[in-house]
């Protein structure tokens, strides 16, 4: 019998890639999503999961559900025997979180509390939480490793991720267990202390990211307790380097305009993934050119995202 894994936010871009990796690895994913950031399909399944189902050639279970709905979550847990949860659901835009902090705290924190309550009620103790490098705040050194201090977050989105990490660790201690639609691209700031003045980030191929989450899920078999792993390539690229790489992949000029910095952004942030390679046996396989080529191909085939409209 295949292990049944609950995937929250599994109809989104990253979540759906992880659902595919789960299905191909022999797990039985059950997806919940409120479809705020996912396109509805013509049938019962969102468009993204219809595609996963076709590729994996196996049925994908889905329920439209908001994780802030504790009663609905408990009903779901009462009808399924989950061996683990992969948690992607939540709001995720740095700039928007600065403008709408209460909404971010309500959705991300309240939703996670309701999820953890349901897990506790039904004795599901394994969770892989998809966090964010924003928990490190403005880095004290680069590349970021898992020993870097967390909590000095510069925006509400990052704070919500940090608080969730803290909740999970506290719970663990308590239980002692384990394209072409915009006229130009806005580049937010060119006066950072970086080589070209634009922000540096650790971009990663979505397939590498999905496989990293599957590796973390397998690690839970070792009763490893509460562990944190940075997933990244270990190389930071600036916004303008990304623009150049996308121009190369697309064969098109990308017009951009330098605008003011976004509140809550930092100059540079990229990971040291050595611990994930050492303990999870995971390493990013794809470089910048491959990321951009695949992203451009996907964008050409999906000009409005997963929506067919």
PDB file of C-alpha atoms in Angstrom:
ATOM      1  CA  UNK A   1       0.000   0.000   0.000  1.00  0.00           C
ATOM      2  CA  UNK A   2       1.449   3.363  -1.057  1.00  0.00           C
ATOM      3  CA  UNK A   3       2.038   5.935   1.666  1.00  0.00           C
ATOM      4  CA  UNK A   4      -0.593   8.666   1.562  1.00  0.00           C
ATOM      5  CA  UNK A   5       0.866  12.187   1.721  1.00  0.00           C
ATOM      6  CA  UNK A   6      -1.216  15.323   2.270  1.00  0.00           C
ATOM      7  CA  UNK A   7       0.041  18.199   0.102  1.00  0.00           C
ATOM      8  CA  UNK A   8      -1.277  21.627   1.086  1.00  0.00           C
ATOM      9  CA  UNK A   9      -1.172  24.229  -1.666  1.00  0.00           C
ATOM     10  CA  UNK A  10      -0.489  21.386  -4.082  1.00  0.00           C
ATOM     11  CA  UNK A  11      -2.222  23.011  -7.067  1.00  0.00           C
ATOM     12  CA  UNK A  12       0.299  25.863  -7.205  1.00  0.00           C
ATOM     13  CA  UNK A  13       3.417  25.975  -9.344  1.00  0.00           C
ATOM     14  CA  UNK A  14       5.892  24.503  -6.853  1.00  0.00           C
ATOM     15  CA  UNK A  15       3.318  22.336  -5.098  1.00  0.00           C
ATOM     16  CA  UNK A  16       2.128  20.668  -8.307  1.00  0.00           C
ATOM     17  CA  UNK A  17       5.712  19.842  -9.293  1.00  0.00           C
ATOM     18  CA  UNK A  18       6.133  18.173  -5.912  1.00  0.00           C
ATOM     19  CA  UNK A  19       2.879  16.245  -6.410  1.00  0.00           C
ATOM     20  CA  UNK A  20       4.299  14.898  -9.668  1.00  0.00           C
ATOM     21  CA  UNK A  21       7.535  13.870  -7.971  1.00  0.00           C
ATOM     22  CA  UNK A  22       5.546  12.170  -5.192  1.00  0.00           C
ATOM     23  CA  UNK A  23       3.439  10.222  -7.662  1.00  0.00           C
ATOM     24  CA  UNK A  24       6.488   9.159  -9.666  1.00  0.00           C
ATOM     25  CA  UNK A  25       8.241   8.078  -6.455  1.00  0.00           C
ATOM     26  CA  UNK A  26       5.380   5.734  -5.578  1.00  0.00           C
ATOM     27  CA  UNK A  27       3.558   7.842  -2.978  1.00  0.00           C
ATOM     28  CA  UNK A  28      -0.160   8.581  -3.008  1.00  0.00           C
ATOM     29  CA  UNK A  29      -0.556  12.375  -2.838  1.00  0.00           C
ATOM     30  CA  UNK A  30      -3.791  13.945  -1.626  1.00  0.00           C
ATOM     31  CA  UNK A  31      -3.925  17.630  -2.552  1.00  0.00           C
ATOM     32  CA  UNK A  32      -5.789  20.471  -0.897  1.00  0.00           C
ATOM     33  CA  UNK A  33      -5.796  24.036  -2.201  1.00  0.00           C
ATOM     34  CA  UNK A  34      -8.159  27.007  -1.998  1.00  0.00           C
ATOM     35  CA  UNK A  35      -7.256  27.892  -5.624  1.00  0.00           C
ATOM     36  CA  UNK A  36      -6.402  31.497  -4.772  1.00  0.00           C
ATOM     37  CA  UNK A  37      -3.167  31.139  -6.736  1.00  0.00           C
ATOM     38  CA  UNK A  38      -4.143  28.259  -9.009  1.00  0.00           C
ATOM     39  CA  UNK A  39      -6.313  27.951 -12.108  1.00  0.00           C
ATOM     40  CA  UNK A  40      -9.511  25.946 -12.026  1.00  0.00           C
ATOM     41  CA  UNK A  41      -9.836  23.247 -14.642  1.00  0.00           C
ATOM     42  CA  UNK A  42     -12.928  22.315 -16.623  1.00  0.00           C
ATOM     43  CA  UNK A  43     -13.563  19.326 -14.359  1.00  0.00           C
ATOM     44  CA  UNK A  44     -13.063  18.542 -10.701  1.00  0.00           C
ATOM     45  CA  UNK A  45      -9.279  18.925 -10.849  1.00  0.00           C
ATOM     46  CA  UNK A  46      -7.367  22.210 -11.169  1.00  0.00           C
ATOM     47  CA  UNK A  47      -5.553  22.579 -14.480  1.00  0.00           C
ATOM     48  CA  UNK A  48      -2.124  21.972 -12.913  1.00  0.00           C
ATOM     49  CA  UNK A  49      -3.202  18.656 -11.382  1.00  0.00           C
ATOM     50  CA  UNK A  50      -4.877  17.539 -14.592  1.00  0.00           C
ATOM     51  CA  UNK A  51      -1.470  17.858 -16.190  1.00  0.00           C
ATOM     52  CA  UNK A  52       0.207  15.993 -13.332  1.00  0.00           C
ATOM     53  CA  UNK A  53      -2.355  13.214 -13.699  1.00  0.00           C
ATOM     54  CA  UNK A  54      -1.666  12.893 -17.437  1.00  0.00           C
ATOM     55  CA  UNK A  55       2.113  12.829 -16.961  1.00  0.00           C
ATOM     56  CA  UNK A  56       2.094  10.429 -13.997  1.00  0.00           C
ATOM     57  CA  UNK A  57      -0.717   8.329 -15.492  1.00  0.00           C
ATOM     58  CA  UNK A  58      -2.262   7.896 -12.075  1.00  0.00           C
ATOM     59  CA  UNK A  59      -5.311   9.508 -10.435  1.00  0.00           C
ATOM     60  CA  UNK A  60      -4.594  12.517  -8.214  1.00  0.00           C
ATOM     61  CA  UNK A  61      -6.948  13.080  -5.290  1.00  0.00           C
ATOM     62  CA  UNK A  62      -7.942  16.706  -4.783  1.00  0.00           C
ATOM     63  CA  UNK A  63     -10.217  18.695  -2.483  1.00  0.00           C
ATOM     64  CA  UNK A  64     -10.815  22.433  -2.594  1.00  0.00           C
ATOM     65  CA  UNK A  65     -10.123  23.445   0.984  1.00  0.00           C
ATOM     66  CA  UNK A  66      -8.723  26.450   2.823  1.00  0.00           C
ATOM     67  CA  UNK A  67      -6.245  25.559   5.568  1.00  0.00           C
ATOM     68  CA  UNK A  68      -7.719  28.205   7.847  1.00  0.00           C
ATOM     69  CA  UNK A  69     -10.883  26.044   7.989  1.00  0.00           C
ATOM     70  CA  UNK A  70     -10.097  23.854  10.982  1.00  0.00           C
ATOM     71  CA  UNK A  71     -13.345  21.849  10.807  1.00  0.00           C
ATOM     72  CA  UNK A  72     -12.782  20.970   7.159  1.00  0.00           C
ATOM     73  CA  UNK A  73      -9.210  19.922   7.910  1.00  0.00           C
ATOM     74  CA  UNK A  74     -10.305  17.643  10.739  1.00  0.00           C
ATOM     75  CA  UNK A  75     -12.921  16.055   8.505  1.00  0.00           C
ATOM     76  CA  UNK A  76     -10.258  15.455   5.875  1.00  0.00           C
ATOM     77  CA  UNK A  77      -7.925  13.833   8.391  1.00  0.00           C
ATOM     78  CA  UNK A  78     -10.775  11.659   9.645  1.00  0.00           C
ATOM     79  CA  UNK A  79     -11.284  10.187   6.170  1.00  0.00           C
ATOM     80  CA  UNK A  80      -7.618   9.637   5.242  1.00  0.00           C
ATOM     81  CA  UNK A  81      -4.736   7.967   6.976  1.00  0.00           C
ATOM     82  CA  UNK A  82      -1.822  10.269   6.191  1.00  0.00           C
ATOM     83  CA  UNK A  83       1.738   9.196   6.896  1.00  0.00           C
ATOM     84  CA  UNK A  84       3.072  12.743   6.391  1.00  0.00           C
ATOM     85  CA  UNK A  85       2.199  16.289   5.325  1.00  0.00           C
ATOM     86  CA  UNK A  86       4.007  18.494   2.815  1.00  0.00           C
ATOM     87  CA  UNK A  87       3.043  22.091   3.568  1.00  0.00           C
ATOM     88  CA  UNK A  88       3.181  24.643   0.727  1.00  0.00           C
ATOM     89  CA  UNK A  89      -0.066  26.561   1.305  1.00  0.00           C
ATOM     90  CA  UNK A  90       0.134  30.251   2.118  1.00  0.00           C
ATOM     91  CA  UNK A  91       0.558  33.760   0.770  1.00  0.00           C
ATOM     92  CA  UNK A  92       4.015  34.396  -0.624  1.00  0.00           C
ATOM     93  CA  UNK A  93       4.732  37.888  -2.007  1.00  0.00           C
ATOM     94  CA  UNK A  94       7.224  40.051  -0.098  1.00  0.00           C
ATOM     95  CA  UNK A  95       5.933  43.406  -1.326  1.00  0.00           C
ATOM     96  CA  UNK A  96       2.293  42.518  -0.821  1.00  0.00           C
ATOM     97  CA  UNK A  97       3.026  41.355   2.719  1.00  0.00           C
ATOM     98  CA  UNK A  98       4.404  44.810   3.578  1.00  0.00           C
ATOM     99  CA  UNK A  99       1.150  46.384   2.402  1.00  0.00           C
ATOM    100  CA  UNK A 100      -1.173  43.744   3.886  1.00  0.00           C
ATOM    101  CA  UNK A 101       0.564  42.269   6.955  1.00  0.00           C
ATOM    102  CA  UNK A 102      -2.559  41.185   8.832  1.00  0.00           C
ATOM    103  CA  UNK A 103      -3.763  39.123   5.896  1.00  0.00           C
ATOM    104  CA  UNK A 104      -0.393  37.376   5.687  1.00  0.00           C
ATOM    105  CA  UNK A 105      -0.311  36.628   9.395  1.00  0.00           C
ATOM    106  CA  UNK A 106      -3.894  35.397   9.339  1.00  0.00           C
ATOM    107  CA  UNK A 107      -3.514  33.081   6.361  1.00  0.00           C
ATOM    108  CA  UNK A 108       0.008  31.802   6.949  1.00  0.00           C
ATOM    109  CA  UNK A 109       0.029  31.557  10.737  1.00  0.00           C
ATOM    110  CA  UNK A 110      -3.609  30.739  11.485  1.00  0.00           C
ATOM    111  CA  UNK A 111      -3.699  28.274   8.601  1.00  0.00           C
ATOM    112  CA  UNK A 112      -0.598  26.483   9.842  1.00  0.00           C
ATOM    113  CA  UNK A 113      -1.925  26.352  13.402  1.00  0.00           C
ATOM    114  CA  UNK A 114      -5.152  24.748  12.165  1.00  0.00           C
ATOM    115  CA  UNK A 115      -3.100  22.254  10.140  1.00  0.00           C
ATOM    116  CA  UNK A 116      -0.863  21.356  13.092  1.00  0.00           C
ATOM    117  CA  UNK A 117      -3.927  20.976  15.320  1.00  0.00           C
ATOM    118  CA  UNK A 118      -5.476  18.528  12.864  1.00  0.00           C
ATOM    119  CA  UNK A 119      -2.200  16.618  12.603  1.00  0.00           C
ATOM    120  CA  UNK A 120      -1.967  16.412  16.385  1.00  0.00           C
ATOM    121  CA  UNK A 121      -5.584  15.286  16.722  1.00  0.00           C
ATOM    122  CA  UNK A 122      -5.015  12.423  14.271  1.00  0.00           C
ATOM    123  CA  UNK A 123      -1.470  11.533  15.369  1.00  0.00           C
ATOM    124  CA  UNK A 124       0.261  12.588  12.159  1.00  0.00           C
ATOM    125  CA  UNK A 125       3.726  13.650  13.276  1.00  0.00           C
ATOM    126  CA  UNK A 126       5.693  13.942  10.045  1.00  0.00           C
ATOM    127  CA  UNK A 127       5.754  17.270   8.196  1.00  0.00           C
ATOM    128  CA  UNK A 128       7.938  18.788   5.489  1.00  0.00           C
ATOM    129  CA  UNK A 129       7.462  22.555   5.588  1.00  0.00           C
ATOM    130  CA  UNK A 130       8.467  24.608   2.554  1.00  0.00           C
ATOM    131  CA  UNK A 131       9.969  27.680   4.187  1.00  0.00           C
ATOM    132  CA  UNK A 132      11.895  30.596   2.657  1.00  0.00           C
ATOM    133  CA  UNK A 133      15.327  32.213   2.703  1.00  0.00           C
ATOM    134  CA  UNK A 134      13.568  35.351   3.954  1.00  0.00           C
ATOM    135  CA  UNK A 135      13.779  33.880   7.481  1.00  0.00           C
ATOM    136  CA  UNK A 136      17.483  34.817   7.484  1.00  0.00           C
ATOM    137  CA  UNK A 137      16.742  38.515   6.994  1.00  0.00           C
ATOM    138  CA  UNK A 138      19.631  40.634   5.724  1.00  0.00           C
ATOM    139  CA  UNK A 139      22.439  38.034   5.609  1.00  0.00           C
ATOM    140  CA  UNK A 140      25.400  38.432   7.944  1.00  0.00           C
ATOM    141  CA  UNK A 141      27.466  36.259   5.565  1.00  0.00           C
ATOM    142  CA  UNK A 142      27.065  34.385   2.297  1.00  0.00           C
ATOM    143  CA  UNK A 143      26.377  31.755   1.219  1.00  0.00           C
ATOM    144  CA  UNK A 144      23.774  31.048   3.873  1.00  0.00           C
ATOM    145  CA  UNK A 145      24.126  27.829   5.825  1.00  0.00           C
ATOM    146  CA  UNK A 146      21.803  26.332   8.412  1.00  0.00           C
ATOM    147  CA  UNK A 147      23.849  27.847  11.266  1.00  0.00           C
ATOM    148  CA  UNK A 148      23.085  31.400  10.138  1.00  0.00           C
ATOM    149  CA  UNK A 149      20.889  33.258  12.678  1.00  0.00           C
ATOM    150  CA  UNK A 150      17.224  33.497  11.767  1.00  0.00           C
ATOM    151  CA  UNK A 151      14.532  35.905  12.836  1.00  0.00           C
ATOM    152  CA  UNK A 152      15.915  39.224  11.652  1.00  0.00           C
ATOM    153  CA  UNK A 153      13.222  39.285   8.978  1.00  0.00           C
ATOM    154  CA  UNK A 154      12.695  42.415   6.897  1.00  0.00           C
ATOM    155  CA  UNK A 155       9.051  41.855   5.880  1.00  0.00           C
ATOM    156  CA  UNK A 156       5.852  40.214   7.206  1.00  0.00           C
ATOM    157  CA  UNK A 157       6.076  37.317   4.726  1.00  0.00           C
ATOM    158  CA  UNK A 158       9.488  36.362   6.081  1.00  0.00           C
ATOM    159  CA  UNK A 159       8.271  36.801   9.645  1.00  0.00           C
ATOM    160  CA  UNK A 160       5.325  34.479   9.006  1.00  0.00           C
ATOM    161  CA  UNK A 161       7.694  31.790   7.686  1.00  0.00           C
ATOM    162  CA  UNK A 162      10.006  32.279  10.663  1.00  0.00           C
ATOM    163  CA  UNK A 163       7.122  32.044  13.138  1.00  0.00           C
ATOM    164  CA  UNK A 164       5.951  28.827  11.479  1.00  0.00           C
ATOM    165  CA  UNK A 165       9.429  27.330  11.795  1.00  0.00           C
ATOM    166  CA  UNK A 166       9.396  28.277  15.467  1.00  0.00           C
ATOM    167  CA  UNK A 167       5.944  26.704  15.974  1.00  0.00           C
ATOM    168  CA  UNK A 168       7.038  23.448  14.378  1.00  0.00           C
ATOM    169  CA  UNK A 169      10.229  23.312  16.434  1.00  0.00           C
ATOM    170  CA  UNK A 170       8.328  24.059  19.655  1.00  0.00           C
ATOM    171  CA  UNK A 171       5.797  21.363  18.832  1.00  0.00           C
ATOM    172  CA  UNK A 172       8.590  18.935  18.074  1.00  0.00           C
ATOM    173  CA  UNK A 173      10.226  19.691  21.425  1.00  0.00           C
ATOM    174  CA  UNK A 174       6.938  19.325  23.255  1.00  0.00           C
ATOM    175  CA  UNK A 175       6.232  15.902  21.741  1.00  0.00           C
ATOM    176  CA  UNK A 176       9.954  14.898  21.475  1.00  0.00           C
ATOM    177  CA  UNK A 177       9.401  13.421  17.939  1.00  0.00           C
ATOM    178  CA  UNK A 178      10.326  13.969  14.889  1.00  0.00           C
ATOM    179  CA  UNK A 179       5.433  36.406 -20.655  1.00  0.00           C
ATOM    180  CA  UNK A 180       4.657  39.235 -22.911  1.00  0.00           C
ATOM    181  CA  UNK A 181       1.840  40.471 -20.747  1.00  0.00           C
ATOM    182  CA  UNK A 182       3.786  43.434 -19.384  1.00  0.00           C
ATOM    183  CA  UNK A 183       5.253  46.389 -21.199  1.00  0.00           C
ATOM    184  CA  UNK A 184       8.510  46.134 -19.271  1.00  0.00           C
ATOM    185  CA  UNK A 185      10.123  44.363 -16.346  1.00  0.00           C
ATOM    186  CA  UNK A 186      10.467  46.401 -13.165  1.00  0.00           C
ATOM    187  CA  UNK A 187      13.883  46.046 -11.545  1.00  0.00           C
ATOM    188  CA  UNK A 188      13.486  47.154  -7.942  1.00  0.00           C
ATOM    189  CA  UNK A 189      16.641  49.070  -7.145  1.00  0.00           C
ATOM    190  CA  UNK A 190      20.103  49.282  -8.741  1.00  0.00           C
ATOM    191  CA  UNK A 191      21.924  50.878  -5.830  1.00  0.00           C
ATOM    192  CA  UNK A 192      22.634  47.790  -3.716  1.00  0.00           C
ATOM    193  CA  UNK A 193      26.214  46.912  -2.788  1.00  0.00           C
ATOM    194  CA  UNK A 194      26.455  44.228  -5.468  1.00  0.00           C
ATOM    195  CA  UNK A 195      28.488  43.998  -8.674  1.00  0.00           C
ATOM    196  CA  UNK A 196      25.785  45.553 -10.860  1.00  0.00           C
ATOM    197  CA  UNK A 197      23.735  47.216  -8.128  1.00  0.00           C
ATOM    198  CA  UNK A 198      20.759  44.869  -8.393  1.00  0.00           C
ATOM    199  CA  UNK A 199      19.630  42.291  -5.837  1.00  0.00           C
ATOM    200  CA  UNK A 200      21.234  38.841  -5.780  1.00  0.00           C
ATOM    201  CA  UNK A 201      19.198  35.704  -5.128  1.00  0.00           C
ATOM    202  CA  UNK A 202      19.652  31.931  -5.277  1.00  0.00           C
ATOM    203  CA  UNK A 203      17.424  30.875  -8.170  1.00  0.00           C
ATOM    204  CA  UNK A 204      16.644  27.173  -8.425  1.00  0.00           C
ATOM    205  CA  UNK A 205      14.970  24.956 -11.008  1.00  0.00           C
ATOM    206  CA  UNK A 206      11.497  23.961  -9.848  1.00  0.00           C
ATOM    207  CA  UNK A 207      12.239  20.268 -10.497  1.00  0.00           C
ATOM    208  CA  UNK A 208      15.357  20.432  -8.310  1.00  0.00           C
ATOM    209  CA  UNK A 209      13.268  22.133  -5.622  1.00  0.00           C
ATOM    210  CA  UNK A 210      10.573  19.457  -5.829  1.00  0.00           C
ATOM    211  CA  UNK A 211      13.138  16.640  -5.605  1.00  0.00           C
ATOM    212  CA  UNK A 212      14.662  18.326  -2.557  1.00  0.00           C
ATOM    213  CA  UNK A 213      11.312  18.170  -0.788  1.00  0.00           C
ATOM    214  CA  UNK A 214      10.956  14.473  -1.654  1.00  0.00           C
ATOM    215  CA  UNK A 215      14.457  13.854  -0.254  1.00  0.00           C
ATOM    216  CA  UNK A 216      13.380  15.591   2.967  1.00  0.00           C
ATOM    217  CA  UNK A 217      10.266  13.427   3.120  1.00  0.00           C
ATOM    218  CA  UNK A 218      12.399  10.274   2.853  1.00  0.00           C
ATOM    219  CA  UNK A 219      14.700  11.574   5.604  1.00  0.00           C
ATOM    220  CA  UNK A 220      11.757  11.406   8.026  1.00  0.00           C
ATOM    221  CA  UNK A 221      12.039   7.599   7.852  1.00  0.00           C
ATOM    222  CA  UNK A 222      15.163   7.932  10.004  1.00  0.00           C
ATOM    223  CA  UNK A 223      13.187   9.512  12.877  1.00  0.00           C
ATOM    224  CA  UNK A 224      15.527  12.458  12.495  1.00  0.00           C
ATOM    225  CA  UNK A 225      13.500  14.893  14.573  1.00  0.00           C
ATOM    226  CA  UNK A 226      13.176  18.523  13.536  1.00  0.00           C
ATOM    227  CA  UNK A 227      15.719  19.315  10.829  1.00  0.00           C
ATOM    228  CA  UNK A 228      16.326  22.362   8.634  1.00  0.00           C
ATOM    229  CA  UNK A 229      17.930  22.171   5.198  1.00  0.00           C
ATOM    230  CA  UNK A 230      18.764  24.925   2.731  1.00  0.00           C
ATOM    231  CA  UNK A 231      17.876  24.044  -0.857  1.00  0.00           C
ATOM    232  CA  UNK A 232      19.707  26.026  -3.511  1.00  0.00           C
ATOM    233  CA  UNK A 233      22.443  25.932  -6.105  1.00  0.00           C
ATOM    234  CA  UNK A 234      24.941  27.701  -3.882  1.00  0.00           C
ATOM    235  CA  UNK A 235      25.409  30.413  -6.489  1.00  0.00           C
ATOM    236  CA  UNK A 236      23.762  33.812  -6.386  1.00  0.00           C
ATOM    237  CA  UNK A 237      22.681  35.656  -9.529  1.00  0.00           C
ATOM    238  CA  UNK A 238      21.696  39.285  -9.813  1.00  0.00           C
ATOM    239  CA  UNK A 239      18.434  40.471 -11.332  1.00  0.00           C
ATOM    240  CA  UNK A 240      20.271  41.785 -14.385  1.00  0.00           C
ATOM    241  CA  UNK A 241      22.109  38.485 -14.800  1.00  0.00           C
ATOM    242  CA  UNK A 242      18.705  36.795 -14.820  1.00  0.00           C
ATOM    243  CA  UNK A 243      17.482  39.262 -17.437  1.00  0.00           C
ATOM    244  CA  UNK A 244      20.479  38.406 -19.636  1.00  0.00           C
ATOM    245  CA  UNK A 245      19.954  34.666 -19.138  1.00  0.00           C
ATOM    246  CA  UNK A 246      16.275  34.949 -20.053  1.00  0.00           C
ATOM    247  CA  UNK A 247      17.165  36.969 -23.144  1.00  0.00           C
ATOM    248  CA  UNK A 248      19.517  34.178 -24.170  1.00  0.00           C
ATOM    249  CA  UNK A 249      16.903  31.485 -23.537  1.00  0.00           C
ATOM    250  CA  UNK A 250      14.104  33.335 -25.322  1.00  0.00           C
ATOM    251  CA  UNK A 251      16.082  34.941 -28.103  1.00  0.00           C
ATOM    252  CA  UNK A 252      14.257  38.174 -27.321  1.00  0.00           C
ATOM    253  CA  UNK A 253      15.181  41.493 -25.812  1.00  0.00           C
ATOM    254  CA  UNK A 254      13.652  41.992 -22.375  1.00  0.00           C
ATOM    255  CA  UNK A 255      12.845  45.636 -21.754  1.00  0.00           C
ATOM    256  CA  UNK A 256      13.215  46.712 -18.162  1.00  0.00           C
ATOM    257  CA  UNK A 257      12.946  49.845 -16.080  1.00  0.00           C
ATOM    258  CA  UNK A 258      14.879  50.595 -12.903  1.00  0.00           C
ATOM    259  CA  UNK A 259      12.482  51.593 -10.131  1.00  0.00           C
ATOM    260  CA  UNK A 260      12.891  52.197  -6.413  1.00  0.00           C
ATOM    261  CA  UNK A 261      13.761  49.476  -3.968  1.00  0.00           C
ATOM    262  CA  UNK A 262      10.916  47.401  -2.600  1.00  0.00           C
ATOM    263  CA  UNK A 263      10.441  47.799   1.112  1.00  0.00           C
ATOM    264  CA  UNK A 264      11.575  44.645   2.869  1.00  0.00           C
ATOM    265  CA  UNK A 265      14.132  43.528   0.255  1.00  0.00           C
ATOM    266  CA  UNK A 266      17.805  42.803   1.008  1.00  0.00           C
ATOM    267  CA  UNK A 267      20.845  43.157  -1.248  1.00  0.00           C
ATOM    268  CA  UNK A 268      21.913  39.530  -1.502  1.00  0.00           C
ATOM    269  CA  UNK A 269      20.668  36.166  -0.300  1.00  0.00           C
ATOM    270  CA  UNK A 270      21.792  32.733  -1.461  1.00  0.00           C
ATOM    271  CA  UNK A 271      22.286  29.365   0.175  1.00  0.00           C
ATOM    272  CA  UNK A 272      25.031  26.961   1.104  1.00  0.00           C
ATOM    273  CA  UNK A 273      23.387  23.603   0.231  1.00  0.00           C
ATOM    274  CA  UNK A 274      26.191  21.352   1.527  1.00  0.00           C
ATOM    275  CA  UNK A 275      24.181  19.960   4.447  1.00  0.00           C
ATOM    276  CA  UNK A 276      21.348  18.879   2.137  1.00  0.00           C
ATOM    277  CA  UNK A 277      23.854  17.109  -0.114  1.00  0.00           C
ATOM    278  CA  UNK A 278      25.570  15.439   2.827  1.00  0.00           C
ATOM    279  CA  UNK A 279      22.491  14.300   4.757  1.00  0.00           C
ATOM    280  CA  UNK A 280      19.769  14.088   2.101  1.00  0.00           C
ATOM    281  CA  UNK A 281      21.875  13.000  -0.849  1.00  0.00           C
ATOM    282  CA  UNK A 282      20.353  15.923  -2.760  1.00  0.00           C
ATOM    283  CA  UNK A 283      22.092  18.378  -5.026  1.00  0.00           C
ATOM    284  CA  UNK A 284      20.705  20.798  -7.587  1.00  0.00           C
ATOM    285  CA  UNK A 285      21.238  19.311 -11.037  1.00  0.00           C
ATOM    286  CA  UNK A 286      20.306  22.268 -13.230  1.00  0.00           C
ATOM    287  CA  UNK A 287      22.119  25.539 -13.769  1.00  0.00           C
ATOM    288  CA  UNK A 288      20.927  28.979 -14.768  1.00  0.00           C
ATOM    289  CA  UNK A 289      20.705  28.307 -18.513  1.00  0.00           C
ATOM    290  CA  UNK A 290      18.565  25.196 -18.018  1.00  0.00           C
ATOM    291  CA  UNK A 291      16.300  27.022 -15.551  1.00  0.00           C
ATOM    292  CA  UNK A 292      15.671  29.817 -18.021  1.00  0.00           C
ATOM    293  CA  UNK A 293      15.225  27.521 -21.019  1.00  0.00           C
ATOM    294  CA  UNK A 294      12.616  25.425 -19.227  1.00  0.00           C
ATOM    295  CA  UNK A 295      10.887  28.455 -17.747  1.00  0.00           C
ATOM    296  CA  UNK A 296      10.667  30.078 -21.182  1.00  0.00           C
ATOM    297  CA  UNK A 297       9.331  26.869 -22.738  1.00  0.00           C
ATOM    298  CA  UNK A 298       6.694  26.613 -20.016  1.00  0.00           C
ATOM    299  CA  UNK A 299       5.742  30.253 -20.445  1.00  0.00           C
ATOM    300  CA  UNK A 300       5.353  29.871 -24.210  1.00  0.00           C
ATOM    301  CA  UNK A 301       3.074  26.895 -23.702  1.00  0.00           C
ATOM    302  CA  UNK A 302       1.205  28.580 -20.831  1.00  0.00           C
ATOM    303  CA  UNK A 303       0.999  32.312 -21.581  1.00  0.00           C
ATOM    304  CA  UNK A 304      -1.647  32.829 -18.888  1.00  0.00           C
ATOM    305  CA  UNK A 305      -0.231  30.335 -16.410  1.00  0.00           C
ATOM    306  CA  UNK A 306      -2.206  27.165 -15.762  1.00  0.00           C
ATOM    307  CA  UNK A 307      -5.391  28.872 -16.867  1.00  0.00           C
ATOM    308  CA  UNK A 308      -6.582  28.018 -20.376  1.00  0.00           C
ATOM    309  CA  UNK A 309      -8.309  31.391 -20.740  1.00  0.00           C
TER     310      UNK A 309
END
